[in-house]
Amino acid sequence: MVLLDYKCILKKEVKMTSVLLIEPFYTGSHRQLMDVLQSEIPGSALVTMSGKKWPWRARTAALHLSQNIPRQHSFRTVFASSVLNMAELIALRPDLASTHKVLYFHENQLTYPVQVHKQRPERDFQFGYNQILSALVSDVVVFNSSYNMETFLGNINSFLKQMQEYRPKHLADQIRDKCRVLHFPIMFPDRDGAVNEKSNVEKGRTKDFCLNSCPVKSNHFESIMSSAEHEEQTCNNNKQSNEGVISDSLSMPCTCIQSDSASKDCMKPRSGLAEHSQPKQEHGSTEEKVLHEMENNFCVNTDTLGTSVELHDDRYSSSAKKMKVEHQFLHIVWPHRWEHDKNPEAFFRVMYQLRDAGCQFRLSVLGEQYTDVPVIFEEANAALKNHIEHWGYQACKEDYYNVLREADVVVSTANHEFFGVAVLEAVHLGCFPLVPNRLVYPELFTKTHLYNTDNQLFKELRNFCNNPHVLRHKQTQLNTEQYSWDVLKSRYLDLFHIT
């Protein structure tokens, strides 16, 4: 951790920077992208707001940021996610109008699946309208997938029909010429769990600096900690807490890492195979007895399959192979945000079907949680307790990767997805993907990995549960390296006119 004098940063360091990175919703993939860019783009400054209350960030971030971005600067490029209303920011800060403005779309709000009973139509219109205005005033508009770009441009006219009068025309044509598709750059971890120097996005980070828009305390010092250090500290704190050791806490009044959920330890203790295989002491109904017998029979059958199956897939390291074949039961992972647009109801319905069919499987439900968690998660936690391996957000990134390394199948049931970093990370670490034949997924995956109905997903998973060794022979027909920072770096540098 490096302590820097805040006044010194504003007066001296800002004048040396040419790139301003802005993220009003600094969490998840939004945070990952900014961390990569801030560490790799020379002369860059990062301004963030915490990753909470997305609707309010979309509505009001421009005003807050306009008051916190230094007025004495040498910024030539402004790069921001589409959560920011770029038009409002430029109007409030005309000194930024002459910069090269790059807008990055992680998602677009013109096709977002709205919960009508919870949200007013006017508010939904404002989100999409903000993105249209931002695209109009930006010099370059970047989308993480062709699906994202085409659904945005293709829905502008129909979206604006919500206006009762004075509807603008030909906006899509004005925006299209400055659009480009540039996939999200993923810093993939090593498949075998070893430290990967190339994936350390904070390497050399202290050479740059980060302007954080949270209040600065009276001592005018800013604690700057790289996300790698932050996660390492979180991992150590979690481990020490589990061992009953009280760890020293670092005072960080204002840091460039604003992960409010990082301090949570939502990880449920692993249930282990013993919980699945040990007989229950009581069986109240005939159905429970039958299911219990099926479970025991399945255990016997899978034992006869053996655990020494060798994989003939070069994607896996030897340690990853060992991790995936030493378990009898299929390990299913669902690593998405706990929100309605990821369609958790459909996923858990399929899990209930597997359970009721007598299938044995282990289940890990990961992903970030926000204020309003769908009630289905609490219900599923109780209903599937005998199958749960990991439950909840993994505060330590390496713990998260380790779950993916030992899982067999990664599933998506999303109704809203424009790229899917979590699925690609899981695939990179050896998971076989099963994703819906909609949204961005047909752009990324072959038909082998696409399903059309929830019943098809159930049948696929049931077959895998009955024959997990067969799945472990299957190869994913996707080269994840094409989405890595190493491959995409030159195209991103081109956005900033860096060669």
mmCIF file of N, CA, C and O in Angstrom, residues 76-147:
data_model
loop_
_atom_site.group_PDB
_atom_site.id
_atom_site.type_symbol
_atom_site.label_atom_id
_atom_site.label_comp_id
_atom_site.label_asym_id
_atom_site.label_seq_id
_atom_site.Cartn_x
_atom_site.Cartn_y
_atom_site.Cartn_z
ATOM 1 N N ARG A 76 -6.761 14.293 -22.512
ATOM 2 C CA ARG A 76 -7.031 14.306 -23.951
ATOM 3 C C ARG A 76 -8.096 13.286 -24.340
ATOM 4 O O ARG A 76 -8.725 13.420 -25.386
ATOM 5 N N THR A 77 -8.263 12.249 -23.502
ATOM 6 C CA THR A 77 -9.247 11.201 -23.770
ATOM 7 C C THR A 77 -10.066 10.948 -22.508
ATOM 8 O O THR A 77 -9.508 10.868 -21.409
ATOM 9 N N VAL A 78 -11.355 10.821 -22.687
ATOM 10 C CA VAL A 78 -12.260 10.411 -21.603
ATOM 11 C C VAL A 78 -12.893 9.088 -22.010
ATOM 12 O O VAL A 78 -13.501 8.986 -23.086
ATOM 13 N N PHE A 79 -12.730 8.092 -21.161
ATOM 14 C CA PHE A 79 -13.291 6.751 -21.407
ATOM 15 C C PHE A 79 -14.250 6.447 -20.264
ATOM 16 O O PHE A 79 -13.860 6.481 -19.099
ATOM 17 N N ALA A 80 -15.509 6.144 -20.587
ATOM 18 C CA ALA A 80 -16.501 5.898 -19.537
ATOM 19 C C ALA A 80 -17.452 4.795 -19.971
ATOM 20 O O ALA A 80 -17.683 4.574 -21.172
ATOM 21 N N SER A 81 -18.016 4.100 -18.992
ATOM 22 C CA SER A 81 -19.056 3.124 -19.302
ATOM 23 C C SER A 81 -20.369 3.856 -19.531
ATOM 24 O O SER A 81 -20.547 5.009 -19.127
ATOM 25 N N SER A 82 -21.312 3.181 -20.179
ATOM 26 C CA SER A 82 -22.571 3.817 -20.552
ATOM 27 C C SER A 82 -23.510 4.019 -19.364
ATOM 28 O O SER A 82 -24.621 4.509 -19.546
ATOM 29 N N VAL A 83 -23.086 3.654 -18.163
ATOM 30 C CA VAL A 83 -23.854 4.025 -16.975
ATOM 31 C C VAL A 83 -23.854 5.548 -16.833
ATOM 32 O O VAL A 83 -24.825 6.153 -16.380
ATOM 33 N N LEU A 84 -22.764 6.166 -17.246
ATOM 34 C CA LEU A 84 -22.637 7.624 -17.178
ATOM 35 C C LEU A 84 -23.443 8.294 -18.287
ATOM 36 O O LEU A 84 -23.395 7.871 -19.442
ATOM 37 N N ASN A 85 -24.149 9.354 -17.944
ATOM 38 C CA ASN A 85 -24.765 10.208 -18.964
ATOM 39 C C ASN A 85 -23.692 11.192 -19.434
ATOM 40 O O ASN A 85 -23.451 12.220 -18.822
ATOM 41 N N MET A 86 -23.035 10.818 -20.538
ATOM 42 C CA MET A 86 -21.928 11.620 -21.053
ATOM 43 C C MET A 86 -22.380 13.020 -21.444
ATOM 44 O O MET A 86 -21.637 13.998 -21.267
ATOM 45 N N ALA A 87 -23.590 13.126 -21.964
ATOM 46 C CA ALA A 87 -24.092 14.442 -22.388
ATOM 47 C C ALA A 87 -24.195 15.394 -21.203
ATOM 48 O O ALA A 87 -23.834 16.577 -21.290
ATOM 49 N N GLU A 88 -24.680 14.902 -20.078
ATOM 50 C CA GLU A 88 -24.791 15.740 -18.892
ATOM 51 C C GLU A 88 -23.419 16.153 -18.374
ATOM 52 O O GLU A 88 -23.212 17.315 -17.989
ATOM 53 N N LEU A 89 -22.486 15.198 -18.357
ATOM 54 C CA LEU A 89 -21.148 15.518 -17.860
ATOM 55 C C LEU A 89 -20.490 16.601 -18.703
ATOM 56 O O LEU A 89 -19.907 17.552 -18.159
ATOM 57 N N ILE A 90 -20.575 16.477 -20.011
ATOM 58 C CA ILE A 90 -19.943 17.464 -20.892
ATOM 59 C C ILE A 90 -20.617 18.818 -20.750
ATOM 60 O O ILE A 90 -19.956 19.871 -20.802
ATOM 61 N N ALA A 91 -21.930 18.833 -20.550
ATOM 62 C CA ALA A 91 -22.630 20.099 -20.361
ATOM 63 C C ALA A 91 -22.214 20.768 -19.055
ATOM 64 O O ALA A 91 -22.057 21.990 -18.990
ATOM 65 N N LEU A 92 -22.007 19.958 -18.017
ATOM 66 C CA LEU A 92 -21.611 20.494 -16.718
ATOM 67 C C LEU A 92 -20.127 20.848 -16.673
ATOM 68 O O LEU A 92 -19.713 21.710 -15.896
ATOM 69 N N ARG A 93 -19.339 20.148 -17.506
ATOM 70 C CA ARG A 93 -17.890 20.385 -17.536
ATOM 71 C C ARG A 93 -17.450 20.659 -18.972
ATOM 72 O O ARG A 93 -16.872 19.795 -19.631
ATOM 73 N N PRO A 94 -17.710 21.842 -19.485
ATOM 74 C CA PRO A 94 -17.357 22.160 -20.878
ATOM 75 C C PRO A 94 -15.868 22.062 -21.163
ATOM 76 O O PRO A 94 -15.464 21.954 -22.323
ATOM 77 N N ASP A 95 -15.036 22.083 -20.099
ATOM 78 C CA ASP A 95 -13.595 21.925 -20.322
ATOM 79 C C ASP A 95 -13.252 20.531 -20.835
ATOM 80 O O ASP A 95 -12.158 20.306 -21.366
ATOM 81 N N LEU A 96 -14.182 19.567 -20.710
ATOM 82 C CA LEU A 96 -13.948 18.201 -21.205
ATOM 83 C C LEU A 96 -14.514 18.000 -22.606
ATOM 84 O O LEU A 96 -14.343 16.930 -23.192
ATOM 85 N N ALA A 97 -15.178 19.010 -23.147
ATOM 86 C CA ALA A 97 -15.842 18.863 -24.443
ATOM 87 C C ALA A 97 -14.861 18.601 -25.578
ATOM 88 O O ALA A 97 -15.183 17.911 -26.556
ATOM 89 N N SER A 98 -13.658 19.132 -25.487
ATOM 90 C CA SER A 98 -12.682 18.981 -26.566
ATOM 91 C C SER A 98 -11.920 17.662 -26.503
ATOM 92 O O SER A 98 -11.113 17.367 -27.391
ATOM 93 N N THR A 99 -12.147 16.868 -25.475
ATOM 94 C CA THR A 99 -11.435 15.591 -25.350
ATOM 95 C C THR A 99 -11.997 14.574 -26.338
ATOM 96 O O THR A 99 -13.108 14.724 -26.870
ATOM 97 N N HIS A 100 -11.241 13.514 -26.550
ATOM 98 C CA HIS A 100 -11.682 12.385 -27.369
ATOM 99 C C HIS A 100 -12.526 11.492 -26.463
ATOM 100 O O HIS A 100 -12.003 10.833 -25.564
ATOM 101 N N LYS A 101 -13.825 11.444 -26.704
ATOM 102 C CA LYS A 101 -14.763 10.797 -25.778
ATOM 103 C C LYS A 101 -15.109 9.395 -26.273
ATOM 104 O O LYS A 101 -15.635 9.222 -27.377
ATOM 105 N N VAL A 102 -14.795 8.399 -25.434
ATOM 106 C CA VAL A 102 -15.058 6.993 -25.755
ATOM 107 C C VAL A 102 -16.095 6.459 -24.772
ATOM 108 O O VAL A 102 -15.903 6.527 -23.561
ATOM 109 N N LEU A 103 -17.171 5.912 -25.295
ATOM 110 C CA LEU A 103 -18.248 5.353 -24.470
ATOM 111 C C LEU A 103 -18.271 3.844 -24.639
ATOM 112 O O LEU A 103 -18.305 3.342 -25.763
ATOM 113 N N TYR A 104 -18.253 3.110 -23.522
ATOM 114 C CA TYR A 104 -18.203 1.640 -23.582
ATOM 115 C C TYR A 104 -19.513 1.052 -23.061
ATOM 116 O O TYR A 104 -19.920 1.315 -21.935
ATOM 117 N N PHE A 105 -20.140 0.235 -23.904
ATOM 118 C CA PHE A 105 -21.405 -0.418 -23.537
ATOM 119 C C PHE A 105 -21.147 -1.836 -23.030
ATOM 120 O O PHE A 105 -20.877 -2.740 -23.816
ATOM 121 N N HIS A 106 -21.253 -2.032 -21.725
ATOM 122 C CA HIS A 106 -21.301 -3.389 -21.184
ATOM 123 C C HIS A 106 -22.667 -4.008 -21.481
ATOM 124 O O HIS A 106 -22.782 -5.217 -21.674
ATOM 125 N N GLU A 107 -23.689 -3.176 -21.448
ATOM 126 C CA GLU A 107 -25.056 -3.600 -21.721
ATOM 127 C C GLU A 107 -25.826 -2.399 -22.239
ATOM 128 O O GLU A 107 -25.367 -1.268 -22.109
ATOM 129 N N ASN A 108 -26.965 -2.630 -22.854
ATOM 130 C CA ASN A 108 -27.787 -1.482 -23.247
ATOM 131 C C ASN A 108 -29.180 -1.623 -22.637
ATOM 132 O O ASN A 108 -29.669 -2.730 -22.430
ATOM 133 N N GLN A 109 -29.769 -0.483 -22.357
ATOM 134 C CA GLN A 109 -31.039 -0.454 -21.641
ATOM 135 C C GLN A 109 -32.259 -0.462 -22.561
ATOM 136 O O GLN A 109 -33.389 -0.441 -22.078
ATOM 137 N N LEU A 110 -32.051 -0.521 -23.854
ATOM 138 C CA LEU A 110 -33.188 -0.533 -24.775
ATOM 139 C C LEU A 110 -33.887 -1.883 -24.805
ATOM 140 O O LEU A 110 -35.045 -1.991 -25.213
ATOM 141 N N THR A 111 -33.185 -2.928 -24.367
ATOM 142 C CA THR A 111 -33.770 -4.276 -24.392
ATOM 143 C C THR A 111 -33.754 -4.927 -23.018
ATOM 144 O O THR A 111 -33.931 -6.128 -22.907
ATOM 145 N N TYR A 112 -33.550 -4.143 -21.980
ATOM 146 C CA TYR A 112 -33.462 -4.718 -20.630
ATOM 147 C C TYR A 112 -34.817 -5.280 -20.202
ATOM 148 O O TYR A 112 -35.843 -4.613 -20.333
ATOM 149 N N PRO A 113 -34.854 -6.529 -19.688
ATOM 150 C CA PRO A 113 -36.125 -7.124 -19.247
ATOM 151 C C PRO A 113 -36.602 -6.503 -17.941
ATOM 152 O O PRO A 113 -36.086 -6.789 -16.865
ATOM 153 N N VAL A 114 -37.591 -5.644 -18.016
ATOM 154 C CA VAL A 114 -38.049 -4.865 -16.868
ATOM 155 C C VAL A 114 -39.088 -5.634 -16.063
ATOM 156 O O VAL A 114 -39.949 -6.301 -16.625
ATOM 157 N N GLN A 115 -38.997 -5.534 -14.750
ATOM 158 C CA GLN A 115 -40.047 -6.037 -13.876
ATOM 159 C C GLN A 115 -41.116 -4.951 -13.771
ATOM 160 O O GLN A 115 -41.010 -4.022 -12.977
ATOM 161 N N VAL A 116 -42.137 -5.062 -14.574
ATOM 162 C CA VAL A 116 -43.121 -3.986 -14.714
ATOM 163 C C VAL A 116 -43.794 -3.664 -13.394
ATOM 164 O O VAL A 116 -44.076 -2.515 -13.074
ATOM 165 N N HIS A 117 -44.041 -4.677 -12.573
ATOM 166 C CA HIS A 117 -44.763 -4.430 -11.336
ATOM 167 C C HIS A 117 -43.932 -3.690 -10.308
ATOM 168 O O HIS A 117 -44.444 -3.235 -9.303
ATOM 169 N N LYS A 118 -42.624 -3.541 -10.561
ATOM 170 C CA LYS A 118 -41.767 -2.872 -9.590
ATOM 171 C C LYS A 118 -41.242 -1.536 -10.086
ATOM 172 O O LYS A 118 -40.764 -0.727 -9.308
ATOM 173 N N GLN A 119 -41.290 -1.303 -11.384
ATOM 174 C CA GLN A 119 -40.666 -0.104 -11.913
ATOM 175 C C GLN A 119 -41.634 0.673 -12.791
ATOM 176 O O GLN A 119 -42.443 0.091 -13.509
ATOM 177 N N ARG A 120 -41.559 1.962 -12.758
ATOM 178 C CA ARG A 120 -42.420 2.816 -13.559
ATOM 179 C C ARG A 120 -41.859 2.941 -14.976
ATOM 180 O O ARG A 120 -40.649 3.046 -15.161
ATOM 181 N N PRO A 121 -42.740 2.974 -15.978
ATOM 182 C CA PRO A 121 -42.266 3.088 -17.372
ATOM 183 C C PRO A 121 -41.401 4.322 -17.603
ATOM 184 O O PRO A 121 -40.451 4.284 -18.367
ATOM 185 N N GLU A 122 -41.714 5.443 -16.916
ATOM 186 C CA GLU A 122 -40.939 6.655 -17.149
ATOM 187 C C GLU A 122 -39.470 6.454 -16.782
ATOM 188 O O GLU A 122 -38.575 6.946 -17.437
ATOM 189 N N ARG A 123 -39.244 5.738 -15.692
ATOM 190 C CA ARG A 123 -37.874 5.532 -15.249
ATOM 191 C C ARG A 123 -37.123 4.656 -16.244
ATOM 192 O O ARG A 123 -35.968 4.898 -16.554
ATOM 193 N N ASP A 124 -37.768 3.656 -16.753
ATOM 194 C CA ASP A 124 -37.125 2.785 -17.732
ATOM 195 C C ASP A 124 -36.760 3.571 -18.991
ATOM 196 O O ASP A 124 -35.702 3.364 -19.578
ATOM 197 N N PHE A 125 -37.626 4.450 -19.418
ATOM 198 C CA PHE A 125 -37.343 5.253 -20.601
ATOM 199 C C PHE A 125 -36.123 6.131 -20.365
ATOM 200 O O PHE A 125 -35.286 6.300 -21.265
ATOM 201 N N GLN A 126 -35.978 6.668 -19.181
ATOM 202 C CA GLN A 126 -34.866 7.571 -18.910
ATOM 203 C C GLN A 126 -33.525 6.877 -19.054
ATOM 204 O O GLN A 126 -32.573 7.446 -19.579
ATOM 205 N N PHE A 127 -33.433 5.623 -18.622
ATOM 206 C CA PHE A 127 -32.164 4.905 -18.710
ATOM 207 C C PHE A 127 -31.732 4.752 -20.166
ATOM 208 O O PHE A 127 -30.580 5.010 -20.518
ATOM 209 N N GLY A 128 -32.630 4.297 -21.009
ATOM 210 C CA GLY A 128 -32.296 4.134 -22.420
ATOM 211 C C GLY A 128 -32.042 5.468 -23.100
ATOM 212 O O GLY A 128 -31.149 5.583 -23.952
ATOM 213 N N TYR A 129 -32.831 6.462 -22.751
ATOM 214 C CA TYR A 129 -32.676 7.800 -23.323
ATOM 215 C C TYR A 129 -31.311 8.383 -22.982
ATOM 216 O O TYR A 129 -30.653 8.999 -23.838
ATOM 217 N N ASN A 130 -30.851 8.171 -21.747
ATOM 218 C CA ASN A 130 -29.515 8.628 -21.359
ATOM 219 C C ASN A 130 -28.439 8.009 -22.243
ATOM 220 O O ASN A 130 -27.479 8.679 -22.655
ATOM 221 N N GLN A 131 -28.584 6.719 -22.533
ATOM 222 C CA GLN A 131 -27.567 6.039 -23.340
ATOM 223 C C GLN A 131 -27.569 6.554 -24.778
ATOM 224 O O GLN A 131 -26.508 6.664 -25.403
ATOM 225 N N ILE A 132 -28.732 6.859 -25.302
ATOM 226 C CA ILE A 132 -28.802 7.422 -26.652
ATOM 227 C C ILE A 132 -28.107 8.777 -26.696
ATOM 228 O O ILE A 132 -27.305 9.069 -27.601
ATOM 229 N N LEU A 133 -28.385 9.637 -25.723
ATOM 230 C CA LEU A 133 -27.730 10.945 -25.666
ATOM 231 C C LEU A 133 -26.216 10.795 -25.535
ATOM 232 O O LEU A 133 -25.448 11.515 -26.180
ATOM 233 N N SER A 134 -25.788 9.865 -24.684
ATOM 234 C CA SER A 134 -24.349 9.654 -24.484
ATOM 235 C C SER A 134 -23.673 9.214 -25.766
ATOM 236 O O SER A 134 -22.570 9.660 -26.088
ATOM 237 N N ALA A 135 -24.329 8.325 -26.502
ATOM 238 C CA ALA A 135 -23.764 7.860 -27.767
ATOM 239 C C ALA A 135 -23.673 8.997 -28.783
ATOM 240 O O ALA A 135 -22.718 9.084 -29.568
ATOM 241 N N LEU A 136 -24.640 9.902 -28.777
ATOM 242 C CA LEU A 136 -24.644 11.012 -29.728
ATOM 243 C C LEU A 136 -23.489 11.984 -29.490
ATOM 244 O O LEU A 136 -22.912 12.523 -30.445
ATOM 245 N N VAL A 137 -23.130 12.217 -28.239
ATOM 246 C CA VAL A 137 -22.073 13.196 -27.951
ATOM 247 C C VAL A 137 -20.686 12.565 -27.909
ATOM 248 O O VAL A 137 -19.686 13.286 -27.872
ATOM 249 N N SER A 138 -20.601 11.243 -27.923
ATOM 250 C CA SER A 138 -19.295 10.571 -27.869
ATOM 251 C C SER A 138 -18.675 10.502 -29.260
ATOM 252 O O SER A 138 -19.376 10.504 -30.275
ATOM 253 N N ASP A 139 -17.353 10.392 -29.289
ATOM 254 C CA ASP A 139 -16.639 10.291 -30.561
ATOM 255 C C ASP A 139 -16.516 8.852 -31.038
ATOM 256 O O ASP A 139 -16.518 8.579 -32.240
ATOM 257 N N VAL A 140 -16.390 7.928 -30.098
ATOM 258 C CA VAL A 140 -16.323 6.502 -30.403
ATOM 259 C C VAL A 140 -17.253 5.781 -29.443
ATOM 260 O O VAL A 140 -17.254 6.052 -28.233
ATOM 261 N N VAL A 141 -18.058 4.857 -29.982
ATOM 262 C CA VAL A 141 -18.979 4.069 -29.156
ATOM 263 C C VAL A 141 -18.598 2.605 -29.306
ATOM 264 O O VAL A 141 -18.629 2.056 -30.413
ATOM 265 N N VAL A 142 -18.208 1.997 -28.209
ATOM 266 C CA VAL A 142 -17.674 0.633 -28.220
ATOM 267 C C VAL A 142 -18.665 -0.317 -27.564
ATOM 268 O O VAL A 142 -19.197 -0.026 -26.483
ATOM 269 N N PHE A 143 -18.901 -1.452 -28.214
ATOM 270 C CA PHE A 143 -19.784 -2.486 -27.678
ATOM 271 C C PHE A 143 -18.982 -3.766 -27.464
ATOM 272 O O PHE A 143 -18.090 -4.086 -28.257
ATOM 273 N N ASN A 144 -19.321 -4.514 -26.427
ATOM 274 C CA ASN A 144 -18.569 -5.736 -26.134
ATOM 275 C C ASN A 144 -18.977 -6.922 -26.998
ATOM 276 O O ASN A 144 -18.347 -7.977 -26.941
ATOM 277 N N SER A 145 -20.026 -6.767 -27.813
ATOM 278 C CA SER A 145 -20.430 -7.844 -28.718
ATOM 279 C C SER A 145 -21.255 -7.256 -29.856
ATOM 280 O O SER A 145 -21.828 -6.155 -29.738
ATOM 281 N N SER A 146 -21.340 -7.992 -30.949
ATOM 282 C CA SER A 146 -22.180 -7.555 -32.070
ATOM 283 C C SER A 146 -23.644 -7.545 -31.659
ATOM 284 O O SER A 146 -24.414 -6.669 -32.076
ATOM 285 N N TYR A 147 -24.024 -8.514 -30.834
ATOM 286 C CA TYR A 147 -25.400 -8.566 -30.347
ATOM 287 C C TYR A 147 -25.745 -7.296 -29.581
ATOM 288 O O TYR A 147 -26.827 -6.731 -29.766
#
